Short mmCIF file of C-alpha atoms and ligand atoms in Angstrom, two decimals:
data_model
loop_
_atom_site.label_atom_id
_atom_site.label_comp_id
_atom_site.label_asym_id
_atom_site.label_seq_id
_atom_site.Cartn_x
_atom_site.Cartn_y
_atom_site.Cartn_z
CA MET A 1 29.18 -46.88 -168.70
CA GLY A 2 26.65 -44.70 -166.90
CA ALA A 3 24.20 -47.39 -165.67
CA ALA A 4 23.03 -46.38 -162.21
CA VAL A 5 23.05 -48.63 -159.17
CA PRO A 6 21.11 -48.14 -155.93
CA GLU A 7 22.27 -45.69 -153.26
CA SER A 8 24.37 -47.28 -150.53
CA GLU A 9 23.94 -46.59 -146.87
CA LEU A 10 25.87 -43.55 -145.77
CA THR A 11 28.21 -43.76 -142.82
CA THR A 12 27.63 -41.22 -140.06
CA SER A 13 29.77 -40.36 -137.08
CA ASN A 14 28.26 -39.82 -133.63
CA GLU A 15 31.33 -38.09 -132.26
CA ASN A 16 31.37 -34.33 -131.97
CA LEU A 17 34.61 -32.61 -131.23
CA ARG A 18 34.26 -28.93 -130.32
CA PHE A 19 37.01 -26.32 -130.48
CA ARG A 20 36.81 -23.57 -127.87
CA VAL A 21 38.85 -20.48 -128.80
CA THR A 22 39.66 -17.74 -126.30
CA PRO A 23 39.44 -14.31 -127.98
CA GLY A 24 42.54 -12.27 -128.75
CA GLY A 25 46.17 -13.24 -128.61
CA ARG A 26 48.91 -12.99 -131.22
CA LEU A 27 50.95 -15.53 -133.17
CA THR A 28 54.72 -15.52 -132.74
CA GLY A 29 57.62 -17.89 -133.32
CA SER A 30 58.37 -20.31 -136.12
CA LEU A 31 56.83 -23.57 -137.24
CA ARG A 32 56.70 -26.11 -140.04
CA VAL A 33 53.17 -27.25 -140.84
CA PRO A 34 52.61 -30.89 -141.95
CA GLY A 35 53.34 -32.15 -145.45
CA ASP A 36 51.38 -31.27 -148.57
CA LYS A 37 48.27 -33.41 -148.88
CA SER A 38 48.11 -33.43 -152.69
CA ILE A 39 51.76 -34.40 -153.05
CA SER A 40 51.51 -37.04 -150.29
CA HIS A 41 48.64 -38.82 -152.10
CA ARG A 42 50.56 -38.81 -155.36
CA SER A 43 53.76 -40.13 -153.74
CA ILE A 44 51.91 -43.31 -152.78
CA ILE A 45 49.96 -43.69 -156.02
CA LEU A 46 52.98 -43.33 -158.31
CA GLY A 47 55.44 -45.05 -155.93
CA ALA A 48 53.11 -48.07 -155.80
CA VAL A 49 53.21 -48.74 -159.55
CA ALA A 50 56.85 -47.76 -160.06
CA GLU A 51 59.66 -50.25 -160.48
CA GLY A 52 61.89 -50.20 -157.40
CA THR A 53 61.83 -48.57 -154.00
CA THR A 54 60.56 -45.03 -153.50
CA ARG A 55 61.62 -43.23 -150.32
CA VAL A 56 59.37 -40.37 -149.21
CA SER A 57 60.11 -37.78 -146.53
CA GLY A 58 57.71 -35.14 -145.16
CA PHE A 59 54.67 -37.37 -145.89
CA LEU A 60 51.41 -36.06 -144.39
CA GLU A 61 50.26 -38.53 -141.74
CA GLY A 62 46.68 -37.26 -141.97
CA GLU A 63 43.60 -39.40 -142.45
CA ASP A 64 43.20 -38.49 -146.14
CA SER A 65 46.67 -39.49 -147.31
CA LEU A 66 46.59 -42.51 -144.97
CA ALA A 67 43.39 -43.59 -146.75
CA THR A 68 45.35 -43.70 -150.01
CA LEU A 69 48.22 -45.53 -148.30
CA ASN A 70 45.87 -48.17 -146.83
CA ALA A 71 44.13 -48.64 -150.17
CA PHE A 72 47.44 -49.52 -151.85
CA ARG A 73 48.44 -51.80 -148.98
CA ARG A 74 45.17 -53.61 -149.56
CA MET A 75 46.13 -53.97 -153.21
CA GLY A 76 49.32 -55.79 -152.27
CA VAL A 77 51.84 -52.94 -152.07
CA GLU A 78 54.34 -53.21 -149.23
CA ILE A 79 54.77 -49.82 -147.57
CA GLU A 80 57.06 -49.25 -144.57
CA GLY A 81 56.07 -46.44 -142.20
CA PRO A 82 54.99 -43.75 -141.98
CA ASP A 83 57.46 -42.92 -139.28
CA GLY A 84 57.98 -39.22 -138.61
CA GLY A 85 56.89 -38.50 -142.19
CA ASN A 86 59.25 -41.10 -143.68
CA LEU A 87 57.90 -43.85 -145.89
CA ILE A 88 59.33 -46.57 -148.06
CA VAL A 89 57.11 -47.74 -150.90
CA HIS A 90 58.12 -51.01 -152.52
CA GLY A 91 56.76 -50.48 -156.01
CA VAL A 92 55.04 -53.44 -157.64
CA GLY A 93 55.47 -52.13 -161.18
CA ARG A 94 52.87 -51.08 -163.73
CA ASP A 95 50.88 -54.32 -163.65
CA GLY A 96 51.57 -55.51 -160.11
CA LEU A 97 48.48 -54.29 -158.20
CA GLN A 98 46.21 -57.04 -156.87
CA ALA A 99 42.45 -57.11 -156.25
CA PRO A 100 41.61 -56.02 -152.68
CA ASN A 101 39.46 -58.41 -150.64
CA GLY A 102 36.55 -55.93 -150.33
CA PRO A 103 35.57 -52.29 -150.92
CA LEU A 104 38.26 -49.64 -150.45
CA ASP A 105 37.02 -47.11 -147.88
CA LEU A 106 38.54 -43.72 -148.70
CA GLY A 107 37.01 -41.86 -145.76
CA ASN A 108 36.66 -38.13 -146.38
CA SER A 109 39.16 -37.98 -149.24
CA GLY A 110 37.94 -36.73 -152.61
CA THR A 111 41.50 -36.78 -153.97
CA SER A 112 41.88 -40.50 -153.15
CA MET A 113 38.59 -41.38 -154.79
CA ARG A 114 39.00 -39.36 -157.96
CA LEU A 115 42.65 -40.26 -158.56
CA LEU A 116 42.16 -43.95 -157.77
CA SER A 117 39.12 -44.16 -160.03
CA GLY A 118 41.43 -43.37 -162.96
CA MET A 119 44.26 -45.71 -162.11
CA LEU A 120 41.96 -48.57 -161.11
CA SER A 121 39.87 -48.33 -164.29
CA GLY A 122 42.91 -49.68 -166.11
CA GLN A 123 43.56 -52.72 -163.90
CA GLY A 124 42.62 -56.32 -164.55
CA PHE A 125 40.30 -56.58 -161.52
CA SER A 126 37.07 -55.17 -160.09
CA VAL A 127 36.92 -52.88 -157.09
CA VAL A 128 34.44 -50.73 -155.14
CA LEU A 129 35.46 -47.30 -153.82
CA SER A 130 33.44 -45.95 -150.89
CA GLY A 131 33.68 -43.00 -148.50
CA ASP A 132 32.11 -41.20 -145.55
CA ALA A 133 28.88 -39.18 -145.66
CA SER A 134 30.58 -36.05 -147.02
CA LEU A 135 32.50 -37.90 -149.75
CA SER A 136 29.38 -39.89 -150.65
CA GLY A 137 27.61 -36.61 -151.44
CA ARG A 138 30.24 -35.21 -153.81
CA PRO A 139 29.95 -35.26 -157.61
CA MET A 140 31.76 -38.17 -159.29
CA ARG A 141 30.40 -37.97 -162.85
CA ARG A 142 33.13 -35.43 -163.56
CA VAL A 143 35.50 -38.44 -163.52
CA THR A 144 33.23 -41.32 -164.51
CA ASP A 145 31.97 -39.58 -167.69
CA PRO A 146 35.41 -39.03 -169.27
CA LEU A 147 36.63 -42.42 -167.99
CA GLY A 148 33.62 -43.91 -169.80
CA LEU A 149 34.81 -42.20 -172.99
CA MET A 150 38.13 -44.01 -172.51
CA GLY A 151 36.25 -47.31 -172.38
CA ALA A 152 36.20 -47.73 -168.60
CA ASP A 153 33.44 -49.77 -167.01
CA ILE A 154 32.65 -47.58 -163.98
CA HIS A 155 29.35 -46.83 -162.25
CA THR A 156 28.12 -44.32 -159.68
CA THR A 157 24.88 -44.21 -157.67
CA GLU A 158 21.79 -42.79 -159.40
CA SER A 159 22.74 -39.33 -158.20
CA GLY A 160 26.26 -39.54 -159.63
CA THR A 161 27.98 -40.09 -156.30
CA ALA A 162 30.08 -42.76 -154.55
CA PRO A 163 30.31 -45.66 -154.04
CA LEU A 164 32.01 -46.24 -157.39
CA TRP A 165 31.89 -49.71 -158.89
CA ILE A 166 34.84 -50.32 -161.23
CA HIS A 167 35.25 -53.37 -163.42
CA GLY A 168 38.87 -52.93 -164.41
CA SER A 169 39.58 -53.21 -168.09
CA ALA A 170 42.83 -53.87 -169.86
CA CYS A 171 41.67 -52.05 -172.99
CA LEU A 172 41.29 -48.35 -172.22
CA LYS A 173 41.91 -46.00 -175.11
CA GLY A 174 43.42 -42.52 -174.96
CA ILE A 175 41.20 -39.45 -175.42
CA ASP A 176 41.70 -35.73 -175.91
CA TYR A 177 39.45 -34.25 -173.22
CA PRO A 178 38.49 -30.59 -172.74
CA MET A 179 37.68 -30.43 -169.01
CA PRO A 180 34.43 -28.56 -168.34
CA VAL A 181 35.64 -27.62 -164.82
CA ALA A 182 39.13 -26.53 -163.79
CA SER A 183 39.93 -29.54 -161.63
CA ALA A 184 43.32 -31.05 -160.83
CA GLN A 185 41.59 -34.15 -159.55
CA VAL A 186 39.87 -34.75 -162.89
CA LYS A 187 43.07 -33.99 -164.81
CA SER A 188 45.09 -36.35 -162.60
CA CYS A 189 42.45 -39.08 -162.78
CA LEU A 190 42.60 -39.06 -166.57
CA LEU A 191 46.40 -38.95 -166.73
CA LEU A 192 46.57 -41.94 -164.35
CA ALA A 193 44.07 -43.82 -166.52
CA GLY A 194 46.14 -42.70 -169.51
CA LEU A 195 49.14 -44.64 -168.15
CA TYR A 196 47.09 -47.77 -168.87
CA ALA A 197 45.45 -46.63 -172.13
CA ASP A 198 46.33 -47.34 -175.74
CA GLY A 199 47.83 -44.30 -177.41
CA GLU A 200 47.84 -40.72 -176.26
CA THR A 201 45.69 -39.22 -173.48
CA CYS A 202 45.42 -35.43 -173.42
CA VAL A 203 43.60 -33.18 -170.99
CA ARG A 204 42.83 -29.54 -171.72
CA GLU A 205 42.33 -27.20 -168.76
CA PRO A 206 39.94 -24.20 -168.87
CA ALA A 207 42.22 -22.57 -166.24
CA VAL A 208 45.52 -23.51 -164.63
CA THR A 209 45.17 -26.13 -161.88
CA ARG A 210 47.75 -27.67 -159.56
CA ASP A 211 50.37 -29.57 -161.56
CA HIS A 212 51.79 -31.97 -158.95
CA THR A 213 50.87 -35.06 -160.99
CA GLU A 214 52.71 -33.81 -164.07
CA ARG A 215 55.78 -32.82 -162.03
CA MET A 216 55.87 -36.10 -160.16
CA LEU A 217 55.40 -38.22 -163.28
CA ALA A 218 58.45 -36.46 -164.72
CA GLY A 219 60.32 -37.25 -161.47
CA PHE A 220 59.45 -40.93 -161.98
CA GLY A 221 60.94 -40.71 -165.49
CA TYR A 222 57.58 -40.75 -167.30
CA PRO A 223 57.42 -38.36 -170.26
CA VAL A 224 54.63 -35.78 -170.06
CA ARG A 225 54.10 -33.24 -172.84
CA LEU A 226 52.89 -29.76 -171.91
CA SER A 227 51.69 -27.14 -174.39
CA ALA A 228 49.67 -24.08 -173.38
CA ASN A 229 46.67 -25.52 -171.55
CA ARG A 230 47.09 -29.13 -172.79
CA ILE A 231 48.78 -31.98 -170.92
CA CYS A 232 49.48 -35.24 -172.78
CA LEU A 233 51.08 -38.61 -172.12
CA THR A 234 51.27 -41.91 -173.96
CA GLY A 235 50.18 -45.08 -172.22
CA GLY A 236 52.18 -48.25 -171.77
CA GLY A 237 55.38 -46.79 -170.28
CA ARG A 238 57.06 -47.61 -167.00
CA LEU A 239 57.77 -45.52 -163.89
CA LYS A 240 61.18 -45.69 -162.23
CA ALA A 241 61.25 -45.34 -158.43
CA CYS A 242 62.73 -42.13 -157.03
CA ASN A 243 63.14 -40.27 -153.76
CA LEU A 244 60.56 -37.63 -152.90
CA GLU A 245 60.56 -34.79 -150.42
CA VAL A 246 57.11 -33.46 -149.57
CA PRO A 247 57.08 -29.72 -148.74
CA ALA A 248 54.91 -28.23 -145.97
CA ASP A 249 51.34 -27.73 -147.21
CA ILE A 250 50.60 -24.14 -148.27
CA SER A 251 46.92 -24.94 -147.62
CA SER A 252 47.73 -25.63 -143.95
CA ALA A 253 50.13 -22.67 -143.77
CA ALA A 254 47.24 -20.48 -145.00
CA PHE A 255 45.50 -20.53 -141.59
CA PHE A 256 48.60 -19.04 -139.98
CA LEU A 257 49.25 -16.59 -142.82
CA VAL A 258 45.78 -15.21 -142.17
CA GLY A 259 46.01 -15.58 -138.37
CA ALA A 260 49.32 -13.71 -138.07
CA THR A 261 48.04 -11.00 -140.43
CA ILE A 262 44.85 -10.27 -138.49
CA ALA A 263 46.20 -10.57 -134.93
CA GLU A 264 47.91 -7.36 -133.85
CA GLY A 265 51.54 -7.76 -132.74
CA SER A 266 52.05 -11.09 -134.58
CA GLU A 267 55.24 -12.11 -136.35
CA LEU A 268 55.57 -15.68 -137.57
CA LEU A 269 58.02 -17.68 -139.66
CA LEU A 270 56.54 -20.58 -141.63
CA GLU A 271 59.24 -22.97 -142.77
CA HIS A 272 59.72 -24.92 -145.99
CA VAL A 273 56.31 -24.08 -147.46
CA GLY A 274 55.41 -25.44 -150.90
CA MET A 275 55.37 -22.49 -153.32
CA ASN A 276 54.24 -24.18 -156.51
CA PRO A 277 52.94 -21.33 -158.74
CA THR A 278 49.72 -23.32 -159.29
CA ARG A 279 49.07 -23.16 -155.52
CA ASP A 280 50.26 -19.74 -154.34
CA GLY A 281 47.04 -17.79 -154.91
CA VAL A 282 46.54 -17.31 -151.17
CA ILE A 283 49.76 -15.29 -150.91
CA ARG A 284 48.93 -13.22 -153.95
CA ILE A 285 45.40 -12.47 -152.71
CA LEU A 286 46.53 -11.61 -149.17
CA ARG A 287 49.20 -9.28 -150.56
CA LEU A 288 46.60 -7.53 -152.73
CA MET A 289 44.63 -7.02 -149.50
CA GLY A 290 47.70 -5.44 -147.87
CA ALA A 291 49.28 -8.38 -146.03
CA ASP A 292 52.96 -8.25 -145.11
CA ILE A 293 54.36 -11.60 -146.29
CA GLU A 294 58.05 -11.95 -147.10
CA ILE A 295 59.27 -14.87 -149.21
CA LEU A 296 62.66 -16.00 -147.90
CA ASP A 297 65.25 -18.35 -149.39
CA PRO A 298 63.23 -19.70 -152.33
CA ARG A 299 64.64 -23.10 -153.33
CA ASP A 300 63.82 -26.42 -154.97
CA ALA A 301 62.77 -29.52 -153.03
CA GLY A 302 62.65 -32.56 -155.30
CA GLY A 303 60.97 -30.83 -158.24
CA GLU A 304 58.70 -28.54 -156.20
CA PRO A 305 59.56 -24.93 -155.27
CA VAL A 306 59.61 -24.15 -151.52
CA ALA A 307 60.41 -21.11 -149.37
CA ASP A 308 60.19 -19.83 -145.81
CA LEU A 309 57.50 -17.21 -145.25
CA ARG A 310 57.72 -14.37 -142.74
CA VAL A 311 54.35 -12.80 -141.98
CA ARG A 312 53.69 -9.77 -139.80
CA ALA A 313 50.37 -8.34 -138.65
CA SER A 314 48.96 -5.67 -140.92
CA ARG A 315 45.75 -3.81 -141.71
CA LEU A 316 43.84 -5.39 -144.60
CA LYS A 317 41.55 -3.79 -147.15
CA GLY A 318 38.66 -5.44 -149.03
CA ILE A 319 39.24 -6.26 -152.71
CA HIS A 320 37.55 -7.83 -155.72
CA ILE A 321 39.43 -11.10 -155.95
CA PRO A 322 40.88 -11.44 -159.48
CA GLN A 323 39.23 -14.31 -161.34
CA GLU A 324 42.51 -15.87 -162.50
CA LEU A 325 43.63 -16.36 -158.89
CA VAL A 326 40.55 -18.42 -157.92
CA PRO A 327 41.78 -21.90 -158.99
CA LEU A 328 45.20 -21.11 -157.51
CA ALA A 329 43.66 -20.61 -154.05
CA ILE A 330 40.66 -22.92 -154.27
CA ASP A 331 41.24 -24.63 -150.89
CA GLU A 332 42.19 -21.43 -149.08
CA PHE A 333 38.92 -19.49 -149.39
CA PRO A 334 37.60 -20.46 -145.95
CA ALA A 335 40.72 -18.83 -144.43
CA LEU A 336 40.56 -15.92 -146.91
CA PHE A 337 36.93 -15.24 -145.90
CA ILE A 338 38.17 -14.71 -142.34
CA ALA A 339 40.77 -12.24 -143.66
CA ALA A 340 37.95 -10.48 -145.52
CA ALA A 341 35.86 -10.33 -142.33
CA CYS A 342 38.73 -8.44 -140.65
CA ALA A 343 39.45 -6.11 -143.59
CA ASP A 344 38.32 -2.52 -144.11
CA GLY A 345 35.56 -2.40 -146.72
CA GLU A 346 34.05 -5.05 -148.91
CA THR A 347 35.64 -8.17 -150.42
CA VAL A 348 33.94 -9.75 -153.42
CA LEU A 349 34.57 -13.26 -154.70
CA THR A 350 33.04 -14.52 -157.96
CA GLY A 351 33.73 -17.49 -160.24
CA ALA A 352 34.19 -19.89 -157.32
CA GLU A 353 31.12 -22.15 -157.69
CA GLU A 354 33.43 -25.16 -157.12
CA LEU A 355 33.46 -24.19 -153.44
CA ARG A 356 29.90 -25.49 -153.22
CA VAL A 357 31.05 -29.10 -153.86
CA LYS A 358 34.06 -29.38 -151.57
CA GLU A 359 34.03 -31.31 -148.25
CA SER A 360 31.01 -29.10 -147.47
CA ASP A 361 29.26 -26.29 -149.35
CA ARG A 362 31.99 -23.85 -148.35
CA ILE A 363 30.09 -20.79 -149.58
CA GLN A 364 26.97 -21.46 -147.51
CA VAL A 365 28.68 -22.91 -144.43
CA MET A 366 31.22 -20.07 -144.21
CA ALA A 367 28.53 -17.42 -144.80
CA ASP A 368 26.33 -18.95 -142.08
CA GLY A 369 29.23 -19.01 -139.61
CA LEU A 370 30.31 -15.46 -140.39
CA VAL A 371 26.76 -14.16 -139.96
CA GLN A 372 26.59 -16.06 -136.67
CA LEU A 373 29.66 -14.07 -135.57
CA GLY A 374 28.08 -10.73 -136.55
CA ILE A 375 29.71 -10.25 -139.98
CA LYS A 376 27.74 -9.14 -143.04
CA ALA A 377 28.36 -12.00 -145.44
CA MET A 378 26.17 -12.47 -148.49
CA PRO A 379 26.55 -15.78 -150.30
CA THR A 380 26.02 -15.77 -154.08
CA ALA A 381 25.76 -18.66 -156.54
CA ASP A 382 29.48 -18.54 -157.30
CA GLY A 383 31.07 -16.67 -154.41
CA MET A 384 30.45 -14.24 -151.59
CA ARG A 385 30.41 -10.55 -150.64
CA ILE A 386 31.84 -9.88 -147.20
CA ARG A 387 31.83 -6.52 -145.43
CA GLY A 388 34.67 -6.37 -142.95
CA GLY A 389 33.69 -5.50 -139.41
CA ARG A 390 33.67 -6.57 -135.79
CA ILE A 391 33.78 -10.31 -135.16
CA ASP A 392 31.64 -11.22 -132.15
CA GLY A 393 31.94 -14.32 -130.05
CA GLY A 394 29.52 -17.14 -130.76
CA ARG A 395 29.03 -20.70 -131.83
CA VAL A 396 29.46 -21.97 -135.39
CA ASP A 397 29.05 -25.33 -137.06
CA SER A 398 31.91 -26.51 -139.30
CA HIS A 399 29.72 -29.25 -140.83
CA GLY A 400 32.60 -31.67 -140.45
CA ASP A 401 34.76 -29.66 -142.87
CA HIS A 402 38.39 -29.53 -141.69
CA ARG A 403 39.26 -26.26 -143.38
CA ILE A 404 36.16 -24.50 -142.07
CA ALA A 405 36.89 -25.64 -138.52
CA MET A 406 40.47 -24.30 -138.67
CA SER A 407 39.39 -21.04 -140.33
CA PHE A 408 36.92 -20.20 -137.55
CA ALA A 409 39.56 -21.16 -134.98
CA ILE A 410 41.82 -18.48 -136.46
CA ALA A 411 38.92 -15.99 -136.45
CA GLY A 412 39.05 -16.20 -132.64
CA LEU A 413 42.23 -14.08 -132.77
CA CYS A 414 40.11 -11.08 -133.81
CA ALA A 415 36.90 -11.91 -131.99
CA ARG A 416 35.33 -9.96 -129.09
CA GLY A 417 34.23 -13.10 -127.29
CA GLU A 418 34.79 -16.84 -127.12
CA VAL A 419 34.29 -18.75 -130.40
CA LEU A 420 32.93 -22.30 -130.21
CA ILE A 421 33.26 -24.48 -133.30
CA ASP A 422 31.32 -27.74 -133.59
CA ASP A 423 32.06 -30.91 -135.57
CA CYS A 424 35.84 -30.54 -135.74
CA GLU A 425 36.96 -34.19 -135.79
CA ASN A 426 37.89 -34.04 -139.50
CA VAL A 427 40.72 -31.60 -138.84
CA ASN A 428 42.86 -34.73 -138.69
CA THR A 429 42.20 -35.41 -142.37
CA SER A 430 44.64 -32.70 -143.43
CA PHE A 431 46.27 -31.25 -140.31
CA PRO A 432 47.08 -33.71 -137.52
CA GLY A 433 48.47 -31.80 -134.55
CA PHE A 434 46.73 -28.53 -135.46
CA LEU A 435 45.64 -27.84 -131.91
CA ASP A 436 49.12 -28.25 -130.37
CA LEU A 437 50.90 -26.36 -133.14
CA ALA A 438 48.39 -23.49 -133.02
CA SER A 439 48.43 -23.19 -129.23
CA GLY A 440 52.25 -23.40 -129.26
CA ILE A 441 52.45 -20.16 -131.25
CA GLY A 442 49.80 -18.26 -129.26
CA LEU A 443 46.27 -19.28 -130.22
CA GLY A 444 44.11 -19.86 -127.13
CA ILE A 445 42.45 -23.08 -128.25
CA GLU A 446 41.30 -26.27 -126.56
CA GLN A 447 39.05 -29.12 -127.57
CA GLN A 448 36.07 -30.77 -125.90
CA ALA A 449 34.48 -34.08 -126.83
CA LEU A 450 30.68 -33.75 -126.79
CA GLU A 451 28.01 -36.42 -126.96
CA ASP A 452 25.52 -36.07 -129.82
C1 S3P B 501 43.29 -31.50 -155.25
C2 S3P B 501 42.62 -30.71 -156.15
C3 S3P B 501 41.59 -29.74 -155.76
C4 S3P B 501 41.62 -29.43 -154.27
C5 S3P B 501 41.75 -30.68 -153.44
C6 S3P B 501 43.04 -31.42 -153.79
C7 S3P B 501 44.31 -32.45 -155.73
O1 S3P B 501 40.31 -30.28 -156.05
O2 S3P B 501 40.47 -28.73 -153.88
O3 S3P B 501 41.78 -30.34 -152.05
O4 S3P B 501 45.11 -32.95 -154.92
O5 S3P B 501 44.34 -32.71 -156.95
P1 S3P B 501 39.63 -30.08 -157.51
O6 S3P B 501 40.46 -30.78 -158.47
O7 S3P B 501 38.26 -30.68 -157.35
O8 S3P B 501 39.60 -28.61 -157.74
#
């Protein structure tokens, strides 16, 4: 474990998709955003090694979850679809995965890489996991170090990044691991490795993180033991295929929760949104800021809570974001920073240093874009201070980060001039159809393909 190998060549794209957003407008009507990305990944991963046929509805047909799907196809799993969000996964059972005939390219998807690194460490074959330039810059020792403690033979580049070289081993052993960072990807990676380990694997969380893996394992009939901040399972068991319904992604709904709040005269209904309590920080934070969000018809969808959300425009006020809500809204801060830019007074975020290692450095890239649009935004090591004010028109660079591109698109609703956003092609990783859905409810947005 831990031996470094040379850096690989990074892939770069020479496309540049620009969003052009006309200022003003309001959001009205109703819509269902695409399926939850985290749950979609897990439906493939667990369905693939289950016994029997797993039927999935509401699957996210975005590039990230399709990267996971293609990886399992390349390991011999027959998957029908996706067709309108419907998928049929013909599980190959616990030991049925086969060696792929070359590296598995996981594109932009950190979730694919970190979760697969766990499951594939326990297989009887070797595999290389690679990704695009952004993914190849993200920290991977957070998974390879604890996997090494379990006996995995897994290597990163010298700087602790992808590609990952995995020499699968049939003799992993369970560990009891206190996670140094609150990360659902690390937790899930270790639980998936734990399925293949001798004895018990336990993960202790420093703060609550999304629990989709635990819920879905239970849905596949695999016992998971939960106590306070500790999640344990025993290796060697079998998963039984089941049917899964993927709710709409609260992380994608977040752009419209913020957009309808900041654009005067808006009233929007977001349908069938995943309301898992480990993911609903965005609603709690927006409500603390004064947002008008009604939770309608809360119900269960295959082991995950869902609801419809009615949101109406309202005046926001700046707040100090409570620390305990940070991991529950970790992907929604780009959108929340736009809410803060439109609020009265100052919003302060601390304890969110993880934002610096997402698809981009979301603290720096969002602060740069906000300043570009005339907002006083001061990045700090672990967060940001934002003074609400007037958003000017201007041009910002999303640095290829899907959530930053969509957040600045929403900012156009409150801007005084046209907002141009560069490097938007990765919006398809999590939100295919964003442009059409957003313009259908009132955002003045179009795209232009530029040459580099
Ligand atoms: C995810 C966990 C989070 C989140 C990511 C998806 C998951 O990452 O940011 O978009 O599906 O487990 P971390 O575990 O790194 O916080």
